[in-house]
Short mmCIF file of C-alpha atoms in Angstrom, two decimals:
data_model
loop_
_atom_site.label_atom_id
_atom_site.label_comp_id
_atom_site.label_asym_id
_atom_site.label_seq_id
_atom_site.Cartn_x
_atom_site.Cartn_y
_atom_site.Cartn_z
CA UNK A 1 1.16 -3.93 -3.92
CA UNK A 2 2.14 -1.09 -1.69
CA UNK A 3 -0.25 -0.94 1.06
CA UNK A 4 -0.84 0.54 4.74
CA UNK A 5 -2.94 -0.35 7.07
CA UNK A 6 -4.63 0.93 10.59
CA UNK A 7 -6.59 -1.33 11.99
CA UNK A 8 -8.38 1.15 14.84
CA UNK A 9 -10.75 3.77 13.22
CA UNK A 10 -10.71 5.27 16.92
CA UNK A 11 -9.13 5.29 19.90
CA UNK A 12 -9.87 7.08 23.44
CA UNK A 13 -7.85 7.07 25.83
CA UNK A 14 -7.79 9.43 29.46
CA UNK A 15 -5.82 12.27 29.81
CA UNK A 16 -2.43 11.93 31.08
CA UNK A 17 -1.90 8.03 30.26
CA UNK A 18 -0.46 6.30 27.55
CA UNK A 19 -1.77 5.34 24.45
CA UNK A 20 -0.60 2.66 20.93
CA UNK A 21 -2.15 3.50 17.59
CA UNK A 22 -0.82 0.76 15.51
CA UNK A 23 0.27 0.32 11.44
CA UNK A 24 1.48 -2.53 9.74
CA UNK A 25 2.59 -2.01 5.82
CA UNK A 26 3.80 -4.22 3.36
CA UNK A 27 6.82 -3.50 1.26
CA UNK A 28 9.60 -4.77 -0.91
CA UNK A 29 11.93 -2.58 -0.15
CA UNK A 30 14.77 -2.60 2.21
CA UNK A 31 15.83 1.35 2.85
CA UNK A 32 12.66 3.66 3.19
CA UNK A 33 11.13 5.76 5.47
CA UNK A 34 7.84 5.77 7.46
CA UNK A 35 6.15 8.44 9.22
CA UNK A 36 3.17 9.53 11.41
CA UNK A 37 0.98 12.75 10.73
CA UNK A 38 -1.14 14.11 13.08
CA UNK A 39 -4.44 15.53 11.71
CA UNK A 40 -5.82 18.13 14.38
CA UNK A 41 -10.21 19.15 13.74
CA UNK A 42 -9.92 21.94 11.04
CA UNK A 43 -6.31 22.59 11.43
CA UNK A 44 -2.78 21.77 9.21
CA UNK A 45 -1.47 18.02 9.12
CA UNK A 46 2.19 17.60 10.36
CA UNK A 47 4.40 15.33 10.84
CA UNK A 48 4.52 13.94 14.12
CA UNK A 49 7.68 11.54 13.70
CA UNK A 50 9.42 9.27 10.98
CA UNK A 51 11.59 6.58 11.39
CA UNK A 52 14.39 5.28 8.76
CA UNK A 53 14.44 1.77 8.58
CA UNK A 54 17.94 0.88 8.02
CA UNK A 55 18.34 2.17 11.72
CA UNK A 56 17.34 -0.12 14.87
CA UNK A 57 16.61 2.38 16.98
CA UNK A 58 13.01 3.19 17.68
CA UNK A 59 12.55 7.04 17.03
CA UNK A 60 11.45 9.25 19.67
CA UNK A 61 10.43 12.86 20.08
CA UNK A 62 9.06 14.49 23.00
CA UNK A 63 5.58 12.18 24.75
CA UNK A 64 5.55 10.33 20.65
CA UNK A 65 8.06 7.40 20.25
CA UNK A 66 7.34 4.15 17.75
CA UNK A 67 7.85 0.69 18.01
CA UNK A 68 9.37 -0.21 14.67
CA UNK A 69 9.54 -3.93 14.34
CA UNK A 70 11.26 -4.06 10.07
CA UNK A 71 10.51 -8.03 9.76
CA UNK A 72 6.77 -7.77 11.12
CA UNK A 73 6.45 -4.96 8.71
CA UNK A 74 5.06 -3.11 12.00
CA UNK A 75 5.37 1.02 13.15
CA UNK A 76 3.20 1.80 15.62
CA UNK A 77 3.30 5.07 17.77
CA UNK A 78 2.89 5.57 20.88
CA UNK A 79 2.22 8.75 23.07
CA UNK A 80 2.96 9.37 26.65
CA UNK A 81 0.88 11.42 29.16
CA UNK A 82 -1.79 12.15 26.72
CA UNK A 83 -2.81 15.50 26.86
CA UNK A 84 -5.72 17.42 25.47
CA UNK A 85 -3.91 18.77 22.73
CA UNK A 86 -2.89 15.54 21.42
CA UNK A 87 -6.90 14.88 19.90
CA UNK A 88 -6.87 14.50 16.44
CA UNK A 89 -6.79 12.28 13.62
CA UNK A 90 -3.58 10.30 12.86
CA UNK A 91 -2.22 9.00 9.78
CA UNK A 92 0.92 6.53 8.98
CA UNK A 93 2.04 6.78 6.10
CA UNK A 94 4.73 5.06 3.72
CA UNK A 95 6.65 6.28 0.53
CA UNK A 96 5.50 4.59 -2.27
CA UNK A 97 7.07 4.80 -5.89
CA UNK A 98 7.40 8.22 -7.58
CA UNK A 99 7.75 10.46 -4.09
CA UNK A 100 4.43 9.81 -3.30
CA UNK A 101 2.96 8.70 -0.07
CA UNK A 102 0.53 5.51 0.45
CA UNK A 103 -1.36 6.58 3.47
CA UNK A 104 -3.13 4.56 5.83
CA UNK A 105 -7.03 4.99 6.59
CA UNK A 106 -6.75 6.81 10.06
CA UNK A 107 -7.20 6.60 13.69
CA UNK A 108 -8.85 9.50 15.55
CA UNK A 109 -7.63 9.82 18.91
CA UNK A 110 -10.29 10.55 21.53
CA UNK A 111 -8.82 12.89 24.83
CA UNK A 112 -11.00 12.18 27.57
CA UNK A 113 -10.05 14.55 30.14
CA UNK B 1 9.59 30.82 8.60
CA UNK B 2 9.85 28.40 5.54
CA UNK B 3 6.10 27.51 4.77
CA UNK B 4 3.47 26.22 2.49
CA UNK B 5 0.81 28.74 1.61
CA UNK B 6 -2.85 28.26 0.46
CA UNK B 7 -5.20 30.54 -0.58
CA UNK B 8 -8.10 31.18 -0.32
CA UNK B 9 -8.63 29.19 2.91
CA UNK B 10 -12.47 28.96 2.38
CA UNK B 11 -13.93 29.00 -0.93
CA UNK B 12 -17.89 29.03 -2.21
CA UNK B 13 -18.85 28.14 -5.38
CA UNK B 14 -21.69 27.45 -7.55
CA UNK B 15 -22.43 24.33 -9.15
CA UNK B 16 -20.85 24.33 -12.49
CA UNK B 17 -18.49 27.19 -12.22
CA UNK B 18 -15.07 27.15 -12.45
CA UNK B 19 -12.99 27.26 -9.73
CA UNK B 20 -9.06 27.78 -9.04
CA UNK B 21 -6.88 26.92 -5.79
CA UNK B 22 -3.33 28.35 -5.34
CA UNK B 23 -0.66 27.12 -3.30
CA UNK B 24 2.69 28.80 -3.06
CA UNK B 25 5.49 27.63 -1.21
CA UNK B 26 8.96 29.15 0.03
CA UNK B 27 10.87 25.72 0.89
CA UNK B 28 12.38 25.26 -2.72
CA UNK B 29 10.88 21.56 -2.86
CA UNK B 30 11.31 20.21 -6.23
CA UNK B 31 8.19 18.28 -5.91
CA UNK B 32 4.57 19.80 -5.11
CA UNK B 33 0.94 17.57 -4.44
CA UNK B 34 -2.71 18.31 -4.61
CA UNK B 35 -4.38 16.27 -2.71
CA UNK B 36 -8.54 16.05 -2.16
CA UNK B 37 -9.61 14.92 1.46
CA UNK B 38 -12.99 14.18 2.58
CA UNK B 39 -13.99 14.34 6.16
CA UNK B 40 -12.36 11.76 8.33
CA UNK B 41 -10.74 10.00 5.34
CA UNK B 42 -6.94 9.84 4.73
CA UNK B 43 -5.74 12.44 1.94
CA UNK B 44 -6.29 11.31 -2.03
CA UNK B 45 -3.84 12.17 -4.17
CA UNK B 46 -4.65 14.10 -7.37
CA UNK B 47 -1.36 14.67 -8.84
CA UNK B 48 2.25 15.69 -8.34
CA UNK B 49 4.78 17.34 -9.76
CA UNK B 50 8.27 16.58 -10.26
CA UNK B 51 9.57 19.91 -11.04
CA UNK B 52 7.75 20.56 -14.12
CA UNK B 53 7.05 17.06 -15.22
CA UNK B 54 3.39 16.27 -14.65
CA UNK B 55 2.32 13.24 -13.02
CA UNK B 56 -1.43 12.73 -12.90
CA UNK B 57 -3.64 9.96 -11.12
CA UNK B 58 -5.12 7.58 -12.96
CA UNK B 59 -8.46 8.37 -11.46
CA UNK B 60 -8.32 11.81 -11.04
CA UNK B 61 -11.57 13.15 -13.09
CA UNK B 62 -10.22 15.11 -16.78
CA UNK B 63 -12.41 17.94 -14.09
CA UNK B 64 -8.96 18.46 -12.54
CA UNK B 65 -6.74 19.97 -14.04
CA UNK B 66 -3.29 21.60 -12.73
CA UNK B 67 -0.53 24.45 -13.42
CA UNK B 68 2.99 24.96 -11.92
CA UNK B 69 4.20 28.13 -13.53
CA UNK B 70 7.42 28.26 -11.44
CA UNK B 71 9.46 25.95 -8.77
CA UNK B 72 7.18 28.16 -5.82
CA UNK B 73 3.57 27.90 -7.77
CA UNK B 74 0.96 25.01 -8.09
CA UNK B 75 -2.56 26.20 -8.84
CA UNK B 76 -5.34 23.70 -8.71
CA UNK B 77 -8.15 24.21 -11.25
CA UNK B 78 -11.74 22.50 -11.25
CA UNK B 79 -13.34 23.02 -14.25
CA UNK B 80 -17.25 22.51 -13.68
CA UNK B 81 -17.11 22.01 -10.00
CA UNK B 82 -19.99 19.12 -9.03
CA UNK B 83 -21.78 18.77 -5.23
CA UNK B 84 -19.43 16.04 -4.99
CA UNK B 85 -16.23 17.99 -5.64
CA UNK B 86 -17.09 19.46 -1.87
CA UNK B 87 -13.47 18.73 0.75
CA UNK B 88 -10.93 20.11 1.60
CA UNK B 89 -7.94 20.61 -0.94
CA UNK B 90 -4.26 20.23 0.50
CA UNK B 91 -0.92 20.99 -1.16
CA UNK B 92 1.99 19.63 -0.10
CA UNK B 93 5.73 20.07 -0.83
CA UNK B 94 8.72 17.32 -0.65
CA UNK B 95 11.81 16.77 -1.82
CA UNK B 96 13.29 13.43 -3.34
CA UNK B 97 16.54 14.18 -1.07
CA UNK B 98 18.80 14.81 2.17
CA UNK B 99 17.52 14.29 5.58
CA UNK B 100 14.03 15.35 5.31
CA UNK B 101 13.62 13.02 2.13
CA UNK B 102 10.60 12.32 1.26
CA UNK B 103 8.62 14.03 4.33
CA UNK B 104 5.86 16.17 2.80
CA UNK B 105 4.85 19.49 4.20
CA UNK B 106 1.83 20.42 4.07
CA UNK B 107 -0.43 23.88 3.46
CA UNK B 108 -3.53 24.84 5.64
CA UNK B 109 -5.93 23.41 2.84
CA UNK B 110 -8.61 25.30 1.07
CA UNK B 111 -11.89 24.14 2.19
CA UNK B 112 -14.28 24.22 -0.95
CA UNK B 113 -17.89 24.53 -0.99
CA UNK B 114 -20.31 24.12 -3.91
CA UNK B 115 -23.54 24.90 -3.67
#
């Protein structure tokens, strides 16, 4: 079975440093996508970054990058010189069969400033 | 600006009374979601469609039900809304392909209350 997982419910971290939320997924297939919403309090998810995993090279946009690791079935993001703005809930997610996404459970990311 | 739309944003209804949610959308997408989400919890799906072929959750409650008139409509419609039915409803667009393949986009949600 398809299935994603996020093992940290929450995360804090201070202001300005740098911060992993982790995902791990499991998957048969060999050319897919992954990607990381972001999930602000009463406000519109969107995508924060997606990777393709037929390429090596870890995506990066902006403070968000990933470590994609294809054999450890691993993708987990990490943000630079956390800022306020950045507290919210975050969600990996994975394309499953039919368009659909298989979503993990969530981290929410705690600002402390 | 391409977008999804939802309205109404907020919505209060009675226990029991029916209930519709539309979502309208101006990125062409072939394929449009309803999803329910309850506080803090990742997004459930409801069902999708893939242009006008229906595909419904297996354990979406028969209290769901859905319409997609055109390629830019999806309305969401709960027949006898329950206490439980409460959350926040998101639609979401996608389409199966070029380089934005399979990223969904997602509306502000509707945030229903039943009371």
């Amino acid at each position: 079975a398809q299935t994603v997982t996020q093992s940290q419910p929450e995360m804090s971290v201070q202001e300005a440093e740098t911060v992993t939320l982790s995902c791990t997924y499991d998957t048969s297939e060999s050319d897919y996508y992954l990607f990381w919403y972001k999930q602000p309090p009463s406000r519109q998810m969107i995508l924060v970054i997606r990777q393709e995993a037929y390429k090596q090279q870890n995506a990066t946009e902006n403070r968000f990058s990933v470590n994609f690791q294809k054999a450890a079935k691993s993708f987990s993001l990490k943000i630079s010189d956390s800022q306020l703005g950045d507290a919210a809930m975050y969600f990996c997610a994975y394309p499953g069969l039919g368009s659909q996404l298989i979503w993990g459970a969530g981290t929410k990311l705690i600002i402390k400033p | 600006d391409a977008m999804v739309i939802q309205n109404p944003r907020y919505q209060v209804t009675q226990f029991g009374k029916p209930v519709t949610l539309s979502c309208s959308q101006t990125l062409n997408h072939n394929v449009m979601y309803w999803y329910q989400q309850k506080s803090s919890q990742a997004p459930k799906l409801l069902f999708h469609y893939y242009d006008k072929d229906f595909n419904n959750e297996a354990d979406t409650p028969d209290n769901f039900q859905s319409r997609r008139p055109n390629t830019s409509f999806c309305f969401l419609d709960i027949r006898s809304p329950g206490l439980g039915d409460a959350a926040m409803y998101l639609c979401a667009t996608s389409r199966p392909t070029g380089p934005s393949r399979d990223e969904q986009f997602f509306g502000p949600g509707t945030r229903l209350t039943v009371l």
